[in-house]
JSON list of N, CA and C in Angstrom, two decimals:
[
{"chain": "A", "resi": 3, "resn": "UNK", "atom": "N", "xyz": [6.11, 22.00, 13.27]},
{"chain": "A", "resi": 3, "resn": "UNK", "atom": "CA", "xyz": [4.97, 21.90, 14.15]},
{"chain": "A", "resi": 3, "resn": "UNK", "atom": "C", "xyz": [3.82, 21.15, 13.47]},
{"chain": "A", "resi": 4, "resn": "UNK", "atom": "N", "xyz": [3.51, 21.23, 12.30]},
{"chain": "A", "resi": 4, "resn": "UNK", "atom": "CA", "xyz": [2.68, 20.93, 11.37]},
{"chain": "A", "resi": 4, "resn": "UNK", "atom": "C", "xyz": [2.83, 19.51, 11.01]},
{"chain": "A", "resi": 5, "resn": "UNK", "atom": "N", "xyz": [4.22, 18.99, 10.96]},
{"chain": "A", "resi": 5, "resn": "UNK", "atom": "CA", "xyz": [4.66, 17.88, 10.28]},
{"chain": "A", "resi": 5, "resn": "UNK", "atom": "C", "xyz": [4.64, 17.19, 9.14]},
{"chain": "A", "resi": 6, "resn": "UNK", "atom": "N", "xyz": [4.48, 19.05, 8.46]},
{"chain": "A", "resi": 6, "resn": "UNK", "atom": "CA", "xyz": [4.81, 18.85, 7.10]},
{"chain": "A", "resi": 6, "resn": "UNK", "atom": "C", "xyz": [6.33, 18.81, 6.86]},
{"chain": "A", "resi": 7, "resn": "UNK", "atom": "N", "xyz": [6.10, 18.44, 5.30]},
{"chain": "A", "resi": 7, "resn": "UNK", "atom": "CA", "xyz": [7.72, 18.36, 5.48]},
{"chain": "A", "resi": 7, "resn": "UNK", "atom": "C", "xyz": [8.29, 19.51, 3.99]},
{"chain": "A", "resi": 8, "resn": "UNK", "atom": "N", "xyz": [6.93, 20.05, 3.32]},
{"chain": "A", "resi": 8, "resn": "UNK", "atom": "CA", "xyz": [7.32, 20.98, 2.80]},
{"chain": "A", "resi": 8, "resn": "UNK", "atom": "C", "xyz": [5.90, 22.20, 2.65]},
{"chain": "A", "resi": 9, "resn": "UNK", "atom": "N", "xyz": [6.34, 23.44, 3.27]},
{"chain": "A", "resi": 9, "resn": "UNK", "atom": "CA", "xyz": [4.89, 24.28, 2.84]},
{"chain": "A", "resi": 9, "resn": "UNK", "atom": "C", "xyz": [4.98, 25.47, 1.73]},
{"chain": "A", "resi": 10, "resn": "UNK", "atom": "N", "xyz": [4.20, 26.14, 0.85]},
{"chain": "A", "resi": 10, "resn": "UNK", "atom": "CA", "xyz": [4.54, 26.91, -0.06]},
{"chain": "A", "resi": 10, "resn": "UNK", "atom": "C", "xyz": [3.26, 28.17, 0.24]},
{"chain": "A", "resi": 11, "resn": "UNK", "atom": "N", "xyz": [3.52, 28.85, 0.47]},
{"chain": "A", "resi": 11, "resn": "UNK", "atom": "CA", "xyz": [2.72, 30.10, 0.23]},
{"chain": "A", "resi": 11, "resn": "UNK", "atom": "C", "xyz": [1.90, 30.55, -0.79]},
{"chain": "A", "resi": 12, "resn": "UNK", "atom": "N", "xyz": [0.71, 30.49, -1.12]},
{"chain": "A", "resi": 12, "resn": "UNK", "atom": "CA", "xyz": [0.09, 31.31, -2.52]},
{"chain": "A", "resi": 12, "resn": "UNK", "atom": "C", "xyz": [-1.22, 32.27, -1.97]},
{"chain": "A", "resi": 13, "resn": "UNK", "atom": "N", "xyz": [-1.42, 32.60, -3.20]},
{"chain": "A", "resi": 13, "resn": "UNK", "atom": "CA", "xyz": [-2.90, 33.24, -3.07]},
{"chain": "A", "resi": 13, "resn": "UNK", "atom": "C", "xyz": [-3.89, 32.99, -3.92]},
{"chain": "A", "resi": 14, "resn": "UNK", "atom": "N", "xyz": [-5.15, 32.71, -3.52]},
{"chain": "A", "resi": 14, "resn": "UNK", "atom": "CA", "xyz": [-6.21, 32.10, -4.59]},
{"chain": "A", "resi": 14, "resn": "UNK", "atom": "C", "xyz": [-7.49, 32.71, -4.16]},
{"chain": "A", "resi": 15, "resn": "UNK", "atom": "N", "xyz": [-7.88, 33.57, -5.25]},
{"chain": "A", "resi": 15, "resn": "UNK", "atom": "CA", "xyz": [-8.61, 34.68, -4.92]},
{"chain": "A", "resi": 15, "resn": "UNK", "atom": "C", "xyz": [-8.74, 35.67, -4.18]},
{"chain": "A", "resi": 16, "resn": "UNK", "atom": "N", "xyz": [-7.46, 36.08, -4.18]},
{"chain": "A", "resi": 16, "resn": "UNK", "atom": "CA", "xyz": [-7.28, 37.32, -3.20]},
{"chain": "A", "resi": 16, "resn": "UNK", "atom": "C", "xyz": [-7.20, 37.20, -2.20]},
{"chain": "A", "resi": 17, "resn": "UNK", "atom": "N", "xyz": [-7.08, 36.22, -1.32]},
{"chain": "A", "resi": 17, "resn": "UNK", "atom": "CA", "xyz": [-6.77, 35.49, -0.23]},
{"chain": "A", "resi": 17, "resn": "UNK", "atom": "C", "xyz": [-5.58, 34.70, 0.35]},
{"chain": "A", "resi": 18, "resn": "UNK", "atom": "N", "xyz": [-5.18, 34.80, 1.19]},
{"chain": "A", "resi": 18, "resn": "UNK", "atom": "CA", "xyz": [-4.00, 33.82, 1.67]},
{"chain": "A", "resi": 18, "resn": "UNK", "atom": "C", "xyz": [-4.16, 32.41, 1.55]},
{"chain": "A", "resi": 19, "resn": "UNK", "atom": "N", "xyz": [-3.67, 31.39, 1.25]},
{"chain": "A", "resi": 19, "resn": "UNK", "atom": "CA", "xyz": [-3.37, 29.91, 1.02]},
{"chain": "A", "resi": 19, "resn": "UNK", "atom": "C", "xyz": [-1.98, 29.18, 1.34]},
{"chain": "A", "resi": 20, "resn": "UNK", "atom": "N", "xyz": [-2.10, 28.12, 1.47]},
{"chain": "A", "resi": 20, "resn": "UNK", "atom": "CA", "xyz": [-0.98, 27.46, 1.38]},
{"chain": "A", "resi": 20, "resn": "UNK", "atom": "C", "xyz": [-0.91, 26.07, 1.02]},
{"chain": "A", "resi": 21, "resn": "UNK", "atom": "N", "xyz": [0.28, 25.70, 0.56]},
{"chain": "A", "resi": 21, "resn": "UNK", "atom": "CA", "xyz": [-0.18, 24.09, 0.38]},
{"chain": "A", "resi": 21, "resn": "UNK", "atom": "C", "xyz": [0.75, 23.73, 1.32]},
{"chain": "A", "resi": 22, "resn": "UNK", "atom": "N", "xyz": [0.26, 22.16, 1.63]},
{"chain": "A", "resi": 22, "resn": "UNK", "atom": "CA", "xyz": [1.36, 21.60, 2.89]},
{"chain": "A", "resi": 22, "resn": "UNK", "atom": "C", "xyz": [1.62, 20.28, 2.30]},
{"chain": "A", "resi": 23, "resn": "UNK", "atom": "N", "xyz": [2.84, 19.61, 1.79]},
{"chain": "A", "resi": 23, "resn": "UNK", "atom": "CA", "xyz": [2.86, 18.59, 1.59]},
{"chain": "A", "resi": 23, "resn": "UNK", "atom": "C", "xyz": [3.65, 17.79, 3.20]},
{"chain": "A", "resi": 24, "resn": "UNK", "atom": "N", "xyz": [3.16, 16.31, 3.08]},
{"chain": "A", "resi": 24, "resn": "UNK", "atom": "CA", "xyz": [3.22, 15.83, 4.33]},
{"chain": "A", "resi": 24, "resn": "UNK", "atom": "C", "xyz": [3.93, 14.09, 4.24]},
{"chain": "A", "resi": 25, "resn": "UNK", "atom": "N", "xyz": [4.69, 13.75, 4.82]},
{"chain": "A", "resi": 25, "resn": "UNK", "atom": "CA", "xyz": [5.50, 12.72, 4.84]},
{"chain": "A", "resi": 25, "resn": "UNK", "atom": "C", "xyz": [4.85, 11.31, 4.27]},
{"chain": "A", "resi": 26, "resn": "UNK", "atom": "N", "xyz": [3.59, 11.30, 4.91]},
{"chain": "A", "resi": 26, "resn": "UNK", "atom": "CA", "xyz": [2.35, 10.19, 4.78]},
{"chain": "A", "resi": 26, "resn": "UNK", "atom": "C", "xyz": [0.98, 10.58, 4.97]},
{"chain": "A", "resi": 27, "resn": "UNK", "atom": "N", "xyz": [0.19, 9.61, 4.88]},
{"chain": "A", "resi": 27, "resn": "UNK", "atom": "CA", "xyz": [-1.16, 9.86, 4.74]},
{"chain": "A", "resi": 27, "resn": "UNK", "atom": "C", "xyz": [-1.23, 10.11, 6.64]},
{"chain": "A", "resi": 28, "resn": "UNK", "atom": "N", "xyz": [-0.61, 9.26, 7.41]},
{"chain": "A", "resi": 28, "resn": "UNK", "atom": "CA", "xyz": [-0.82, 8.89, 8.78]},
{"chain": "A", "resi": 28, "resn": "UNK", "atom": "C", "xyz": [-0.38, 11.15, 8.94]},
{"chain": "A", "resi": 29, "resn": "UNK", "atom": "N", "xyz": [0.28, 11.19, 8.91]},
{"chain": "A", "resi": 29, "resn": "UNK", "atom": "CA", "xyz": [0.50, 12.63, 9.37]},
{"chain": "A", "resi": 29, "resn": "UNK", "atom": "C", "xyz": [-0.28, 13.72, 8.54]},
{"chain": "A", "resi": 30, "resn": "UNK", "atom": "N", "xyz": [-0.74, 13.56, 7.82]},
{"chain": "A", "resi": 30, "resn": "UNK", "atom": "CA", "xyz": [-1.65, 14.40, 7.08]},
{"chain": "A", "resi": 30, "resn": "UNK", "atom": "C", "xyz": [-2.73, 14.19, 7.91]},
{"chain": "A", "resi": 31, "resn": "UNK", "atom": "N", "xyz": [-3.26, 13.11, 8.01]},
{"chain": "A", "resi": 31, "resn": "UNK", "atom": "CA", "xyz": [-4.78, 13.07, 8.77]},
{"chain": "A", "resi": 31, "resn": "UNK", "atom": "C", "xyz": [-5.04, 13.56, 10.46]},
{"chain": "A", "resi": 32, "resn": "UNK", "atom": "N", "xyz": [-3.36, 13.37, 10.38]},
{"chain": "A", "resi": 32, "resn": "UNK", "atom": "CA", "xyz": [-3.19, 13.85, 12.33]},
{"chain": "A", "resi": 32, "resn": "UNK", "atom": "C", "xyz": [-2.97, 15.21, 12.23]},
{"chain": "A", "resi": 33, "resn": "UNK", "atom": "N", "xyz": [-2.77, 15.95, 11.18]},
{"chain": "A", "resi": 33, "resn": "UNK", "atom": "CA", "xyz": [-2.95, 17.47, 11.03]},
{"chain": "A", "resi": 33, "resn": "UNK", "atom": "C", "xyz": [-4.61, 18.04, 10.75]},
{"chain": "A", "resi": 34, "resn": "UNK", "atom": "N", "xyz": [-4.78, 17.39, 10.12]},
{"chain": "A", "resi": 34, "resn": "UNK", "atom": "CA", "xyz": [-6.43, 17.21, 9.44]},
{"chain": "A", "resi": 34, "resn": "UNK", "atom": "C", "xyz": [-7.77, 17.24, 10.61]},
{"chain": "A", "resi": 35, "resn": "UNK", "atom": "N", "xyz": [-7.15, 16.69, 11.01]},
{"chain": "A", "resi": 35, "resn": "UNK", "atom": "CA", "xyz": [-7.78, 16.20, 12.74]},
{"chain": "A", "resi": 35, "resn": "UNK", "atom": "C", "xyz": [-7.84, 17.69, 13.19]},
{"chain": "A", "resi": 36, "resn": "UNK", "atom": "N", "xyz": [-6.54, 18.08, 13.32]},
{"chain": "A", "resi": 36, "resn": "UNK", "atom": "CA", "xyz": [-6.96, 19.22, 14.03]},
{"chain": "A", "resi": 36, "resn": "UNK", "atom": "C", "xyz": [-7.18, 20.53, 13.20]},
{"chain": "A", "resi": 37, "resn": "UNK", "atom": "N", "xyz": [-6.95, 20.46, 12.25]},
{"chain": "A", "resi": 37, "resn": "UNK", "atom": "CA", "xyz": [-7.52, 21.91, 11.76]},
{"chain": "A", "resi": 37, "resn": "UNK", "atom": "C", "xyz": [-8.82, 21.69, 11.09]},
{"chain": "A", "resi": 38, "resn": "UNK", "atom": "N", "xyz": [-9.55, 20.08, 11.48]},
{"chain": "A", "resi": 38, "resn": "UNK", "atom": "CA", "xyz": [-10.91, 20.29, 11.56]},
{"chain": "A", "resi": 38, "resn": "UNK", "atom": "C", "xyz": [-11.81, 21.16, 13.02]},
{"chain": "A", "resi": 39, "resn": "UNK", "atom": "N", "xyz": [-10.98, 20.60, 13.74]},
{"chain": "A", "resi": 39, "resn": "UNK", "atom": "CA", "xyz": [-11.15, 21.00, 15.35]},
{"chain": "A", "resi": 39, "resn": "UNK", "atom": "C", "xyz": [-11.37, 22.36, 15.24]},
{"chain": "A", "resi": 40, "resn": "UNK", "atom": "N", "xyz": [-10.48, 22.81, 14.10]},
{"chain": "A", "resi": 40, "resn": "UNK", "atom": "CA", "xyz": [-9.94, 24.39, 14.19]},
{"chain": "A", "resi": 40, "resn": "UNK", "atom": "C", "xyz": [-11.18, 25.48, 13.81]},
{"chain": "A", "resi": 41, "resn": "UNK", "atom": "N", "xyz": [-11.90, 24.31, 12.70]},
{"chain": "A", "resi": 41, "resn": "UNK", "atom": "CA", "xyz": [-12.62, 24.94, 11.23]},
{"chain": "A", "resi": 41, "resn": "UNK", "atom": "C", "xyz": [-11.91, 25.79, 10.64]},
{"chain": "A", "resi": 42, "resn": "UNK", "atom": "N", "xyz": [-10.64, 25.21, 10.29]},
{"chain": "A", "resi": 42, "resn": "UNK", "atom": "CA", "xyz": [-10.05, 25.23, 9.10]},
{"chain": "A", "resi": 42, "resn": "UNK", "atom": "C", "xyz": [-10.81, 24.57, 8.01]},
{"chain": "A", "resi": 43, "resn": "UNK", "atom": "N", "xyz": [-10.92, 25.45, 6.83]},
{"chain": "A", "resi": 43, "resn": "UNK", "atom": "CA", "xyz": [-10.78, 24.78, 5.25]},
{"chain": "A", "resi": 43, "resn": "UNK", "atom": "C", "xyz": [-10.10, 24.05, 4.53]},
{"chain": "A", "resi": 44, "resn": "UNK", "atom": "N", "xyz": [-9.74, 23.15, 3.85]},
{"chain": "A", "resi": 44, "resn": "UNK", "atom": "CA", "xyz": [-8.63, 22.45, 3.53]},
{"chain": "A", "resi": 44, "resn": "UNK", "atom": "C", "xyz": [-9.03, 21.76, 2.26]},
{"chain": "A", "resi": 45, "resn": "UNK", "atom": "N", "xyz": [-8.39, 21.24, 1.63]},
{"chain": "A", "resi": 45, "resn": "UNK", "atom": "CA", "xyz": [-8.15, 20.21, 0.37]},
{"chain": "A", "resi": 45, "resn": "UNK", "atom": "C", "xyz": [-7.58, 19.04, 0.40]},
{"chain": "A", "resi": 46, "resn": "UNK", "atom": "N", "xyz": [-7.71, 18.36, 0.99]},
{"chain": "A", "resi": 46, "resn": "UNK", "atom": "CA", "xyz": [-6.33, 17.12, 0.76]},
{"chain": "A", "resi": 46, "resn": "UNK", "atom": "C", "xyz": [-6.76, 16.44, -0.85]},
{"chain": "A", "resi": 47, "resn": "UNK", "atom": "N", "xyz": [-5.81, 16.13, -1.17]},
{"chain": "A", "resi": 47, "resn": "UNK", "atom": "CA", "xyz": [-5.15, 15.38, -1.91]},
{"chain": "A", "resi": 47, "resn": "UNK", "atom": "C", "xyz": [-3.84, 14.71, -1.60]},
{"chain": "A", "resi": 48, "resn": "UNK", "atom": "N", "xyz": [-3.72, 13.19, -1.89]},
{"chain": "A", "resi": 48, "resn": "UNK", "atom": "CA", "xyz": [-2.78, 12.44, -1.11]},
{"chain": "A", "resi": 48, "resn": "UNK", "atom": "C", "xyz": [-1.97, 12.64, -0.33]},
{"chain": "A", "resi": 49, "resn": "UNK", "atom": "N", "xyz": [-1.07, 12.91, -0.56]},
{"chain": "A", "resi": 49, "resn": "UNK", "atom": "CA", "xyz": [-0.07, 13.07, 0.70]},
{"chain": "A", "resi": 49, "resn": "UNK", "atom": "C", "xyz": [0.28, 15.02, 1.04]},
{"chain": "A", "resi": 50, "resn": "UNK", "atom": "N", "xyz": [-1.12, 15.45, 0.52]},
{"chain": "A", "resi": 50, "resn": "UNK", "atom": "CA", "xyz": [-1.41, 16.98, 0.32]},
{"chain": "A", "resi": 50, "resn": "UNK", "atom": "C", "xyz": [-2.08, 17.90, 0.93]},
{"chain": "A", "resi": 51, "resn": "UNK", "atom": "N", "xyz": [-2.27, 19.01, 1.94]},
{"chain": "A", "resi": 51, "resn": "UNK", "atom": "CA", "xyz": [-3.63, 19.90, 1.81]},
{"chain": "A", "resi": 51, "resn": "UNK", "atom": "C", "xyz": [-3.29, 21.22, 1.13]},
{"chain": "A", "resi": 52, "resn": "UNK", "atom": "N", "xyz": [-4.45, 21.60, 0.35]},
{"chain": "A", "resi": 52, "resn": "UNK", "atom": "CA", "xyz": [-4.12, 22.98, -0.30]},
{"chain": "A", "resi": 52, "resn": "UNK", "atom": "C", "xyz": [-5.32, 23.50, 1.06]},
{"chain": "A", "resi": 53, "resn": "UNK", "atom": "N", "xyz": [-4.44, 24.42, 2.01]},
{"chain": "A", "resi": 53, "resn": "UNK", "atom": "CA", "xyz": [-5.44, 25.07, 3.33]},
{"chain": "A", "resi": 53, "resn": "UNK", "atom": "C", "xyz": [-5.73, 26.44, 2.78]},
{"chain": "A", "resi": 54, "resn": "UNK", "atom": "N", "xyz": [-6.83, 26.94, 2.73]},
{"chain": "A", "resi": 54, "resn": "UNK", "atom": "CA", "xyz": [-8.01, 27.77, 1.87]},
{"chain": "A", "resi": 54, "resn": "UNK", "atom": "C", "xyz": [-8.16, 29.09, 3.28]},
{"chain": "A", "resi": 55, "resn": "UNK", "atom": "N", "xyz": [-8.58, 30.44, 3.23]},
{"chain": "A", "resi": 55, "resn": "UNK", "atom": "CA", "xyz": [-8.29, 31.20, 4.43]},
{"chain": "A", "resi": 55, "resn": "UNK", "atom": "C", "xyz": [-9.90, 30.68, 5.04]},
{"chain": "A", "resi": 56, "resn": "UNK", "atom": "N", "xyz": [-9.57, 30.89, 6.24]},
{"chain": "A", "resi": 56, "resn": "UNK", "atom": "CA", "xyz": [-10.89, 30.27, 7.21]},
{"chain": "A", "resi": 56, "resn": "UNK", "atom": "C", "xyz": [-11.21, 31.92, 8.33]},
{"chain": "A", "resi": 57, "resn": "UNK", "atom": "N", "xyz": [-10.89, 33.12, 7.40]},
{"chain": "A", "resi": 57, "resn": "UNK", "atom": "CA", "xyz": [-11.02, 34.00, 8.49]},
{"chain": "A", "resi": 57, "resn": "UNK", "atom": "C", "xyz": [-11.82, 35.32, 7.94]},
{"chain": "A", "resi": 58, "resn": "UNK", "atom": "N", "xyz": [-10.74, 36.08, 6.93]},
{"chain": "A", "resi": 58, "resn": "UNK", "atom": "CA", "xyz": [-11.71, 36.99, 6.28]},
{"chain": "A", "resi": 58, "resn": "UNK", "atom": "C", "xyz": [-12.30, 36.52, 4.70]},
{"chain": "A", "resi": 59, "resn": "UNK", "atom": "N", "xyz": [-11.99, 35.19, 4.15]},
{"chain": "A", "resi": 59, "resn": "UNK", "atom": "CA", "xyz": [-12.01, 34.84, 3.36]},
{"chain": "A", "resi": 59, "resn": "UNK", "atom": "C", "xyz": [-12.88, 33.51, 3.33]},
{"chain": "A", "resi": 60, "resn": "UNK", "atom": "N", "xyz": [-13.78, 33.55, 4.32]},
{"chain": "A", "resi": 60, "resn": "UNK", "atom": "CA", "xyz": [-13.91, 32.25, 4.66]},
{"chain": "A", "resi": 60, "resn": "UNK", "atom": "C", "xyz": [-15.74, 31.34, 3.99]},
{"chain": "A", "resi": 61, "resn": "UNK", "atom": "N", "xyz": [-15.84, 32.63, 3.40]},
{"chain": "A", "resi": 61, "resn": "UNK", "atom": "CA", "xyz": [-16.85, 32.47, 2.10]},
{"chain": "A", "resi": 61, "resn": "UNK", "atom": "C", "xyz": [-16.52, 32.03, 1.03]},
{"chain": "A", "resi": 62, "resn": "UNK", "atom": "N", "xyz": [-15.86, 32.23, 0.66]},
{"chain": "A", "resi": 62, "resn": "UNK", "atom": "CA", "xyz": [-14.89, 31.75, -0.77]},
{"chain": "A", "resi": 62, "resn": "UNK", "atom": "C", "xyz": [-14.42, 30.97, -0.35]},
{"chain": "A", "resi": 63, "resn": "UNK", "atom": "N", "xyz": [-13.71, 30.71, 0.23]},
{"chain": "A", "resi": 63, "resn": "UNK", "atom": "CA", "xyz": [-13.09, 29.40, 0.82]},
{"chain": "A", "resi": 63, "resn": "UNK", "atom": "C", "xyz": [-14.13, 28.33, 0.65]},
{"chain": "A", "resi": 64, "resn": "UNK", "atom": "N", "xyz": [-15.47, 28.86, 1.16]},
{"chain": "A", "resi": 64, "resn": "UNK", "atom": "CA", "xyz": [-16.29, 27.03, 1.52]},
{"chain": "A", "resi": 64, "resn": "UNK", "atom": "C", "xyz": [-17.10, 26.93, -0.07]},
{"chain": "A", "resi": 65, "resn": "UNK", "atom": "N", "xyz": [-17.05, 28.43, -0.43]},
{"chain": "A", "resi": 65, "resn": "UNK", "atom": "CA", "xyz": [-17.38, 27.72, -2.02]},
{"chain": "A", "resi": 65, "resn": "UNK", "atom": "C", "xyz": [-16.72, 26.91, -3.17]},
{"chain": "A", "resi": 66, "resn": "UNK", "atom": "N", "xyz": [-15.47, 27.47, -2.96]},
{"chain": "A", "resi": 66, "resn": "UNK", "atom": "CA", "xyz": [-13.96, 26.90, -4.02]},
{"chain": "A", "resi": 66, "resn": "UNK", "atom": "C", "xyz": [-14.06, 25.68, -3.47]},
{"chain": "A", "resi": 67, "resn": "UNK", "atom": "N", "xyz": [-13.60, 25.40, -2.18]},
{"chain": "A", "resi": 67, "resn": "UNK", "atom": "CA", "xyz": [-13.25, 24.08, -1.67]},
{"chain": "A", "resi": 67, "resn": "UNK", "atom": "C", "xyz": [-13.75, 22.87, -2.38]},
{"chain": "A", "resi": 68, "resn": "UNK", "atom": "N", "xyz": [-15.02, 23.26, -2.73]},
{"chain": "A", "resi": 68, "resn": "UNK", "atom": "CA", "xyz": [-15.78, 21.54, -3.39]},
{"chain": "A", "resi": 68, "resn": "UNK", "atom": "C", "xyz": [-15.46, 21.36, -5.11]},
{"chain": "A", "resi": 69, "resn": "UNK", "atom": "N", "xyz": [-15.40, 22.80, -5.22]},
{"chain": "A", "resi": 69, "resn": "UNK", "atom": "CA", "xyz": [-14.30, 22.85, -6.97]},
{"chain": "A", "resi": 69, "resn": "UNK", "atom": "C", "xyz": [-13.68, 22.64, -6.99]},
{"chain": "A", "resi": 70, "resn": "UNK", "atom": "N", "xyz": [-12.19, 22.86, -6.02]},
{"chain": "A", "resi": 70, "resn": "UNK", "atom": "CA", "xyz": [-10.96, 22.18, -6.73]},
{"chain": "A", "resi": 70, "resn": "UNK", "atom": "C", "xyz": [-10.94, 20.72, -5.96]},
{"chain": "A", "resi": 71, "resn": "UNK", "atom": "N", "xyz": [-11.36, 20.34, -5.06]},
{"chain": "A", "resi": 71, "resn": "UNK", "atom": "CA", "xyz": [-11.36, 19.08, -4.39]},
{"chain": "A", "resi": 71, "resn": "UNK", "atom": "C", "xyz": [-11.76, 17.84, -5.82]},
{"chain": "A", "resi": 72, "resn": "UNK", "atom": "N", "xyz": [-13.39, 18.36, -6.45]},
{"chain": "A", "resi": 72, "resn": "UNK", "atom": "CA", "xyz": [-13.49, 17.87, -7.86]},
{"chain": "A", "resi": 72, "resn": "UNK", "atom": "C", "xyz": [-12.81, 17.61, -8.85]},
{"chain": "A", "resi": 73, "resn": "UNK", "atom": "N", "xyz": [-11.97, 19.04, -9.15]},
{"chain": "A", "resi": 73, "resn": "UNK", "atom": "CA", "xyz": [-10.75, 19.19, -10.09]},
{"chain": "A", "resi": 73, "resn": "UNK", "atom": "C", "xyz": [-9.91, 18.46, -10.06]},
{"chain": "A", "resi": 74, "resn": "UNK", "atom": "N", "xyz": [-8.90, 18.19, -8.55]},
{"chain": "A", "resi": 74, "resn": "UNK", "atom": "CA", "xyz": [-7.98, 17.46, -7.83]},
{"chain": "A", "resi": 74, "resn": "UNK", "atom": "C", "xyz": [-8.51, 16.21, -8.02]},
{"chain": "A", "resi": 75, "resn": "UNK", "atom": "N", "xyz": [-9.17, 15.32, -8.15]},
{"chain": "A", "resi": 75, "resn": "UNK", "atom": "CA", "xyz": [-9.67, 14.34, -7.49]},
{"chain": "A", "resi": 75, "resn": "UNK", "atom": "C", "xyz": [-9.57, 14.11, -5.48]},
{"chain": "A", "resi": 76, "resn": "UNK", "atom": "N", "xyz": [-9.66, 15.23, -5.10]},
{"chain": "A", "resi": 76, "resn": "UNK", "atom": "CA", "xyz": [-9.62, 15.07, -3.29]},
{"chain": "A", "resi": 76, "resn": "UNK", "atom": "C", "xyz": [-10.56, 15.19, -2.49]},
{"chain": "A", "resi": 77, "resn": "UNK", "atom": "N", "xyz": [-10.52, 15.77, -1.36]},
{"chain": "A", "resi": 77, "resn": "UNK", "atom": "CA", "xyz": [-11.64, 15.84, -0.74]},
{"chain": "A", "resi": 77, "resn": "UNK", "atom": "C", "xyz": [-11.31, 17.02, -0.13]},
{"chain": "A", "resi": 78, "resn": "UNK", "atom": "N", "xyz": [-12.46, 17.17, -0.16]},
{"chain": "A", "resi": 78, "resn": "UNK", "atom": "CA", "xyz": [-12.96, 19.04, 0.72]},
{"chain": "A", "resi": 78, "resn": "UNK", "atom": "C", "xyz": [-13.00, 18.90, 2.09]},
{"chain": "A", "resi": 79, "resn": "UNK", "atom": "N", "xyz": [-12.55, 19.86, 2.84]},
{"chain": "A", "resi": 79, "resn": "UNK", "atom": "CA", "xyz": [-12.59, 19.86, 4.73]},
{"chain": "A", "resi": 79, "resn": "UNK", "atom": "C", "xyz": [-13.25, 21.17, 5.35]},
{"chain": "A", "resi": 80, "resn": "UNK", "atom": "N", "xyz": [-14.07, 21.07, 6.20]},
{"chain": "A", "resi": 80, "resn": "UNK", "atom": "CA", "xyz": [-14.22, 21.99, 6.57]},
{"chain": "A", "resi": 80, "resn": "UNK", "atom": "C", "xyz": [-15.52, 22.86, 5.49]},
{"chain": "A", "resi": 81, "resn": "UNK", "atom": "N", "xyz": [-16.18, 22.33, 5.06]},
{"chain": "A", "resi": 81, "resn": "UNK", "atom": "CA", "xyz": [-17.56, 23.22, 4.14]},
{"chain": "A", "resi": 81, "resn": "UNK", "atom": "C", "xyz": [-18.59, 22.42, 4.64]}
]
């Protein structure tokens, strides 16, 4: 549904996460699109998003986001 083509489950700060890797940049950004729509949190990195929780977690989320986006060299979504 996502059009990823691989997703992994974690947790980062006590919170639910996931990363989504994605075929191309063109389908990453057409996911991006909408889980801006969503206000979803997100990370991309290239052909990447590390998605951050946008619900009970969604404080931490918009603070981390601009740290590891830095770390990563990526960009932050959704802060």
């Amino acid at each position: 549904m996502s059009g990823a083509k691989a997703r992994f489950d974690i947790t980062i700060n006590g919170f639910d996460a996931g990363i989504n890797v994605f075929p191309d940049t063109a389908t990453l950004t057409t996911w991006g699109e909408a889980s801006d729509s969503l206000g979803g949190i997100y990370v991309s990195y290239g052909n990447a998003a590390l998605t951050l929780n946008s619900s009970e977690g969604i404080t931490n989320s918009a603070e981390i986001a601009p740290q590891i986006a830095t770390a990563l060299g990526g960009e932050a979504h959704g802060v």
